[in-house]
Short mmCIF file of C-alpha atoms and ligand atoms in Angstrom, two decimals:
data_model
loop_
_atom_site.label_atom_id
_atom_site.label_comp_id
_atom_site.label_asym_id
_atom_site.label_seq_id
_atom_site.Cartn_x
_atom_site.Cartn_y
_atom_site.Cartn_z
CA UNK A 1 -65.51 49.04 -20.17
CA UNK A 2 -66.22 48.27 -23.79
CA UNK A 3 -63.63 47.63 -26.12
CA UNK A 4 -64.06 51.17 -27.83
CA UNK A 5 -63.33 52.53 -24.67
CA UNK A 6 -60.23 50.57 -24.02
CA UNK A 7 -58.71 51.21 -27.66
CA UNK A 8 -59.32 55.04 -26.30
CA UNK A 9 -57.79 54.35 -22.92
CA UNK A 10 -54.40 53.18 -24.99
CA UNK A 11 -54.50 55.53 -27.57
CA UNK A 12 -54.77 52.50 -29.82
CA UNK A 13 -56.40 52.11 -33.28
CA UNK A 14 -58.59 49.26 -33.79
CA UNK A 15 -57.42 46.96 -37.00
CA UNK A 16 -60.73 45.04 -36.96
CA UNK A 17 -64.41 46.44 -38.37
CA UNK A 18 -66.55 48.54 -36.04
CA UNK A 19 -68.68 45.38 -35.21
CA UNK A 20 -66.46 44.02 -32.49
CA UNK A 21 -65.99 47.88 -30.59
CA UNK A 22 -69.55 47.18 -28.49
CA UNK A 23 -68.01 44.43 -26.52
CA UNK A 24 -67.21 44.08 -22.64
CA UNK A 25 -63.44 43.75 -21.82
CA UNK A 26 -63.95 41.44 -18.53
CA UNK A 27 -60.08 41.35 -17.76
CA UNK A 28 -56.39 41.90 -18.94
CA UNK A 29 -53.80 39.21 -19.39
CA UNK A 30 -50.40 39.62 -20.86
CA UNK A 31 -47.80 37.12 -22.25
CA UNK A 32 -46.76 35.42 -25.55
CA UNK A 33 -46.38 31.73 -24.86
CA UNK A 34 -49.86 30.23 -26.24
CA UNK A 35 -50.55 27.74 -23.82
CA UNK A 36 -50.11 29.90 -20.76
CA UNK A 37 -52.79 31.99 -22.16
CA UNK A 38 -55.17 28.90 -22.97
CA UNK A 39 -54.76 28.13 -19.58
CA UNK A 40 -55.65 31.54 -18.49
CA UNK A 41 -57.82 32.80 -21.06
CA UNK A 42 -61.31 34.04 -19.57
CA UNK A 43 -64.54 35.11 -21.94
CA UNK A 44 -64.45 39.22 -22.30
CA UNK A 45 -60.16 38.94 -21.75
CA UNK A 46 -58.30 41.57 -23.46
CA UNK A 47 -54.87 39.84 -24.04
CA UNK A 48 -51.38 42.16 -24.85
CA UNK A 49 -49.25 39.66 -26.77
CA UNK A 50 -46.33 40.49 -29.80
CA UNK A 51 -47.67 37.37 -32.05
CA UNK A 52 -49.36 38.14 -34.80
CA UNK A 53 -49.93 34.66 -36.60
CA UNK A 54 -53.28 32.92 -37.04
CA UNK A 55 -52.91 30.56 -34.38
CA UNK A 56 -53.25 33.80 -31.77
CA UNK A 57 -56.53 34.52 -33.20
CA UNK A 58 -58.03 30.36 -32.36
CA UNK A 59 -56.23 30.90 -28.64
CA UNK A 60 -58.21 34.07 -28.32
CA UNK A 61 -61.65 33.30 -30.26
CA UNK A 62 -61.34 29.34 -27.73
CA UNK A 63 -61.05 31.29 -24.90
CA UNK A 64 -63.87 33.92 -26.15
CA UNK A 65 -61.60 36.83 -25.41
CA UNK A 66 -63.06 40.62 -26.41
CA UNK A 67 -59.82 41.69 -27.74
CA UNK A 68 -56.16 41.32 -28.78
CA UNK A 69 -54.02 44.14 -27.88
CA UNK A 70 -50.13 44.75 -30.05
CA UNK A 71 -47.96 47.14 -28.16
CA UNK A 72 -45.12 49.35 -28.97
CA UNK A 73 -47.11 49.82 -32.93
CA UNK A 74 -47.19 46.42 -34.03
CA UNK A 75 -49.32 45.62 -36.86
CA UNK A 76 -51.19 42.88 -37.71
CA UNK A 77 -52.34 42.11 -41.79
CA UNK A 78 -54.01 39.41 -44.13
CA UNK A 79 -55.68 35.71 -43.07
CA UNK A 80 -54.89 36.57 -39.25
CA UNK A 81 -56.89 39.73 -39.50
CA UNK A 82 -59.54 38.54 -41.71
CA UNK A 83 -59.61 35.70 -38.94
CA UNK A 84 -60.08 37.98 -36.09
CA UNK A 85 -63.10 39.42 -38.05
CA UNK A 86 -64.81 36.50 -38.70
CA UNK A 87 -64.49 35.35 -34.93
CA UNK A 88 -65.54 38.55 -33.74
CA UNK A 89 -62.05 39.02 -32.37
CA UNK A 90 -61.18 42.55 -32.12
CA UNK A 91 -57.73 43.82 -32.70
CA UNK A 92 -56.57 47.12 -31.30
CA UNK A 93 -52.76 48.26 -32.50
CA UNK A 94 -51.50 50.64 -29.58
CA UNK A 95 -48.01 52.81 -29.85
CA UNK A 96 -47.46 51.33 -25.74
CA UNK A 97 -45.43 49.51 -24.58
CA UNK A 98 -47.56 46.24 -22.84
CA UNK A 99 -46.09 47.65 -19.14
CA UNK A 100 -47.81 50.97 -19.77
CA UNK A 101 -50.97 49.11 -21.62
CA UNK A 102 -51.14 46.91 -18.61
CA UNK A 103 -50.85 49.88 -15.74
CA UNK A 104 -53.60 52.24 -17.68
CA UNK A 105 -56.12 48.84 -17.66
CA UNK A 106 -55.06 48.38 -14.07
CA UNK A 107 -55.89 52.39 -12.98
CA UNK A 108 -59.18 52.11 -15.12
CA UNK A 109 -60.07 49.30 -13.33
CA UNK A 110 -60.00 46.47 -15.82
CA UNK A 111 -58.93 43.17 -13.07
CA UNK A 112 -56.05 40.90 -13.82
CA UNK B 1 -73.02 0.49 -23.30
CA UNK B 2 -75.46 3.19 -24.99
CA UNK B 3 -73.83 4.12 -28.90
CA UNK B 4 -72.41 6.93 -28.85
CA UNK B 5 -74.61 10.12 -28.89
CA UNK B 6 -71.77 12.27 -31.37
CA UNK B 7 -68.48 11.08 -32.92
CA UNK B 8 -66.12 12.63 -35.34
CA UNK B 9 -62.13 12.33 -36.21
CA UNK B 10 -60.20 14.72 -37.81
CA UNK B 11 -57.13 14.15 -39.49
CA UNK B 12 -54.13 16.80 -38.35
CA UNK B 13 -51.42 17.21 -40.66
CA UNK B 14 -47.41 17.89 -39.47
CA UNK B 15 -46.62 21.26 -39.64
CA UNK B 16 -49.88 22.38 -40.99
CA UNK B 17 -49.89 25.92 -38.97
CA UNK B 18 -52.24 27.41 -41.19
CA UNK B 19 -54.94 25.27 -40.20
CA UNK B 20 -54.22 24.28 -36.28
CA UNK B 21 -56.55 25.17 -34.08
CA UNK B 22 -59.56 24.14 -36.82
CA UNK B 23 -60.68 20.63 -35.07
CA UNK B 24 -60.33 22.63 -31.43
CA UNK B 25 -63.07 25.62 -32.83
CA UNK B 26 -65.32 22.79 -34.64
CA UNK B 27 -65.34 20.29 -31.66
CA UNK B 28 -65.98 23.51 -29.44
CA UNK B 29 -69.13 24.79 -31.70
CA UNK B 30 -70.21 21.60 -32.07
CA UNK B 31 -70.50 20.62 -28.08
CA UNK B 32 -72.02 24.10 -27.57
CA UNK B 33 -74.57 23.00 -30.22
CA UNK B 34 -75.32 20.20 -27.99
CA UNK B 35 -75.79 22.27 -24.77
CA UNK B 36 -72.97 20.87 -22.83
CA UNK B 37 -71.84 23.49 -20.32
CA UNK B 38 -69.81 26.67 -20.45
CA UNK B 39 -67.10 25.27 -17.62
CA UNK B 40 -67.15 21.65 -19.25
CA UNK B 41 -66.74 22.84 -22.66
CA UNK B 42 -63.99 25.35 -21.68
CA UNK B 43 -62.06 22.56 -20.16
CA UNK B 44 -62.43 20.32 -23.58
CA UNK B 45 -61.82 23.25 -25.73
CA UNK B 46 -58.80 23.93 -23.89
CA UNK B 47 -57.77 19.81 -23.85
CA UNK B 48 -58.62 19.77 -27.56
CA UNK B 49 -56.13 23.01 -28.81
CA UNK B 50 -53.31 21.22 -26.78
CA UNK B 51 -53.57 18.07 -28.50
CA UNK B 52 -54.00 19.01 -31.68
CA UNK B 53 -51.27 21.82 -31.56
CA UNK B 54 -49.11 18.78 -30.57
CA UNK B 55 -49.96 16.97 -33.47
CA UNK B 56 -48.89 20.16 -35.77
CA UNK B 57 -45.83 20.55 -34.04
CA UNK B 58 -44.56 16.90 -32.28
CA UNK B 59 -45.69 14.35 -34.51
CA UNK B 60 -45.26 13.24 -37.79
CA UNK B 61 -49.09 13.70 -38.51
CA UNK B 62 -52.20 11.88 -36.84
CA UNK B 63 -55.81 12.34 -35.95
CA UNK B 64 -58.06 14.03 -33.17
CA UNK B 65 -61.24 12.18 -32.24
CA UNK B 66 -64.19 13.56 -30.29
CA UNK B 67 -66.98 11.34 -28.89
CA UNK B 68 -69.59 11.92 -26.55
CA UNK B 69 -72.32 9.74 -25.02
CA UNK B 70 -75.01 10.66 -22.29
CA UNK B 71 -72.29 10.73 -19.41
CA UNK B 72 -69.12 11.51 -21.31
CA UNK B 73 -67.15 13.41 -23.50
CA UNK B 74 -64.12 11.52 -24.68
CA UNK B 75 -60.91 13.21 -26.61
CA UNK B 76 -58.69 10.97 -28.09
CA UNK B 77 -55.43 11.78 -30.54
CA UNK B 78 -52.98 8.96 -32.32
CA UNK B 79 -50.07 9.87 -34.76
CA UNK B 80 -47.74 8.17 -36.55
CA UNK B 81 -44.41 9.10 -34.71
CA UNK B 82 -41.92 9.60 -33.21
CA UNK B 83 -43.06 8.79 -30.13
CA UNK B 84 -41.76 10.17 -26.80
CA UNK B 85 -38.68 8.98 -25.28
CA UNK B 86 -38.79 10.26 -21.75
CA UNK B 87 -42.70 10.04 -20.68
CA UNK B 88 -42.31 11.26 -17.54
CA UNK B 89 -40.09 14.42 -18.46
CA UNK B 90 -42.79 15.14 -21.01
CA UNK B 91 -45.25 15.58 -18.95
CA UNK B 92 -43.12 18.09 -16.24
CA UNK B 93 -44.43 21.68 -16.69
CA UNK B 94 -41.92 23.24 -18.19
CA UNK B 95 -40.38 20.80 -20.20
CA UNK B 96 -40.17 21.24 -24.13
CA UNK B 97 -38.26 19.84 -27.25
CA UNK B 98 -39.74 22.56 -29.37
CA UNK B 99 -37.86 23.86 -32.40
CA UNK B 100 -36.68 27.63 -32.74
CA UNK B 101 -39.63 28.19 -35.45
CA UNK B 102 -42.36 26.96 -33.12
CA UNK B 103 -40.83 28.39 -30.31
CA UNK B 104 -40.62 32.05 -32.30
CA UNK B 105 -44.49 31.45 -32.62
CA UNK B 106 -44.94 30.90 -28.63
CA UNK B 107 -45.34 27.45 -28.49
CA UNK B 108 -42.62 25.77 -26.46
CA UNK B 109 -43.57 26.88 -22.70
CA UNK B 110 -43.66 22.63 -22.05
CA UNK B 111 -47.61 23.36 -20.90
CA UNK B 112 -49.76 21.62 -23.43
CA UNK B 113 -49.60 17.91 -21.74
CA UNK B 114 -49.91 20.07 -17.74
CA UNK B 115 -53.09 21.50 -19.26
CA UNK B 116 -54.64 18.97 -20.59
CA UNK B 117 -54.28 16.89 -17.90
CA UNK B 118 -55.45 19.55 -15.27
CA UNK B 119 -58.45 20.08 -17.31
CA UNK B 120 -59.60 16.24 -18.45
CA UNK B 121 -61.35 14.08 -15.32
CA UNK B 122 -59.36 11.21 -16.54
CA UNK B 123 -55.97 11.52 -18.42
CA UNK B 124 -53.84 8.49 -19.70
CA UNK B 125 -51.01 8.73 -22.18
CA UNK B 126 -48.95 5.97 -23.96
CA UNK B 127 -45.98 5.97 -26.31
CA UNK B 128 -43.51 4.33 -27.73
CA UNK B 129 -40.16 5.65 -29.73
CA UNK B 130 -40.37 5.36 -32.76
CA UNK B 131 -44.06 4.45 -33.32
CA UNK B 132 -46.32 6.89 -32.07
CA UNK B 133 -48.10 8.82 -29.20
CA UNK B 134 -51.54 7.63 -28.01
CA UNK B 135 -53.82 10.29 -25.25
CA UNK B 136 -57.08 9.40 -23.74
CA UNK B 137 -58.83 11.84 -21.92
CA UNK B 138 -62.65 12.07 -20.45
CA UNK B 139 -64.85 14.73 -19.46
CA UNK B 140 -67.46 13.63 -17.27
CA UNK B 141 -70.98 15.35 -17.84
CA UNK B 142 -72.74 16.17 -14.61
N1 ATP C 201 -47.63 13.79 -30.09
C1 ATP C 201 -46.36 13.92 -29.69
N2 ATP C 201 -45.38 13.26 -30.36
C2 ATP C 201 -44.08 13.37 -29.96
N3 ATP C 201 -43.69 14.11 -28.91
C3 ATP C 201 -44.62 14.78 -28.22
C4 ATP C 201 -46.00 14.73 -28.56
N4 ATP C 201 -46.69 15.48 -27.68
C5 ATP C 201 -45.78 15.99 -26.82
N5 ATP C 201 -44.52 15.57 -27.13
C6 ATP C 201 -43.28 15.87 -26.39
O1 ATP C 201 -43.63 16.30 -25.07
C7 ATP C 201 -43.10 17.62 -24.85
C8 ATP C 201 -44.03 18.39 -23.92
O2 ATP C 201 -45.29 18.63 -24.58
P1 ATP C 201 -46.15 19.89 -24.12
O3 ATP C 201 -47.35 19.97 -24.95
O4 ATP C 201 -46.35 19.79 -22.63
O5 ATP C 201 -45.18 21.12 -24.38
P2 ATP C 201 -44.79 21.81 -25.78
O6 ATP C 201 -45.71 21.35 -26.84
O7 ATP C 201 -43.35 21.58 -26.01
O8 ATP C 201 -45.03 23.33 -25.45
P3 ATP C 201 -46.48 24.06 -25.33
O9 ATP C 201 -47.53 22.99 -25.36
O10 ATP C 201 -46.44 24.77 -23.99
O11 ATP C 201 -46.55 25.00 -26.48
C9 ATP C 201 -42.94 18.21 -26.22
O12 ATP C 201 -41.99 19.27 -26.27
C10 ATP C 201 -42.47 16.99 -27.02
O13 ATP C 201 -41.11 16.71 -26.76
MG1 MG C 202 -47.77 21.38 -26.58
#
């Protein structure tokens, strides 16, 4: 599943250019501490997390992650985002909450 | 001993959030550049973000220093304070003297010193109150 395709799946909007939509999602991970996601982080992970600060973008772009994924219509804005851009990070803003993100990956097929 | 193949130290400030996680990406590109392996240089990468980011938020400021040779990749960090008092709790999983504002950014889970020690082939660690925190870690190549 690309990432287009997931932003669909979660009736998200994607906060990053078009560049970063091609990409594979390889897996899903959720949780907001940083260093149990740098210990989990996979290339092609699509990781739900409520942090929106510039450090989330060097855990994701480290791990080579597809995506970042805010829940429940959390924004993200300025250096972070720019970030994200330039690391080919893409950021999808969904109105779910991270249970239901997590369960529609799950049913689509998208492996822990 | 052969001289060193690649060596660079980078200085990480106290409380410099804006710019953790630099050193981690450049030592990362620049291993890539030299072809070292995905898993190796996930496990550095990885090693590398958890130092530093305990540079930003432990110490009072110190450096990061990367050096490979044919067989090795070493990772070293230094600061200037204020050392660890309980060496042993520090390095429980779990375990964290993180303030509210770090915490409120997700650091804080008491992981960073678990990881890089899972991920490094050797791991040694050395402090003293007061003065400063000293980790050694290698990455064997092949
Ligand atoms: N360079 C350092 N100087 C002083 N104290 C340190 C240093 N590095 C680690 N510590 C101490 O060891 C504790 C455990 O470190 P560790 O990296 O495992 O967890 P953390 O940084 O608190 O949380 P996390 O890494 O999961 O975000 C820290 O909370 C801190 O008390
Ligand atoms: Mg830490």
């Amino acid at each position: 599943m690309t990432v287009a395709d997931l932003t669909t799946l979660i009736e998200g909007s994607l906060l990053t250019p078009p560049a970063g939509e091609a990409r594979d999602v390889s897996c899903g991970y959720t949780c907001d501490l940083l260093s149990w996601v740098m210990a989990h982080g996979k290339p092609g992970m699509a990781w739900i997390t409520v942090q929106t600060h510039l450090n989330v973008i060097a855990v994701a772009s480290l791990a080579e992650m597809s995506c970042i994924i805010l829940p429940e219509g959390i924004q993200m804005e300025g250096p972070p985002l720019d970030k994200a851009g330039q690391e080919d990070i893409a950021v999808i803003a969904s109105p779910l909450a991270a249970y239901e993100i997590c369960a529609r990956m799950a049913a689509a097929g998208i492996p822990a | 001993m052969s001289a060193p193949a690649l060596q660079k130290t980078y200085q990480v400030q106290h409380r410099d959030f804006g710019t953790a996680g630099e050193a981690s990406a450049d030592i990362k590109r620049m291993l890539r550049q030299l072809g070292v392996q995905s898993d190796i240089l996930r496990r550095v990468s990885v090693a590398a973000y958890e130092a530093e980011l305990n540079l930003v938020i432990h110490s009072l400021g110190g450096q990061l220093s990367l050096e490979v040779d044919t067989h090795h990749i070493q990772l070293s960090t230094s600061d200037t304070g204020p050392g660890i008092a309980d060496l042993e709790a520090a390095m429980r999983a779990g375990f964290s003297t993180a303030d509210d504002e770090a915490r409120g950014m997700g650091f804080g889970a008491g992981m960073g010193l678990p990881n890089m020690k899972r991920n490094a082939d050797a791991f040694d660690i050395q402090s003293t109150l007061g003065q400063g925190t000293q980790i050694a870690m290698t990455f064997n190549l092949s």
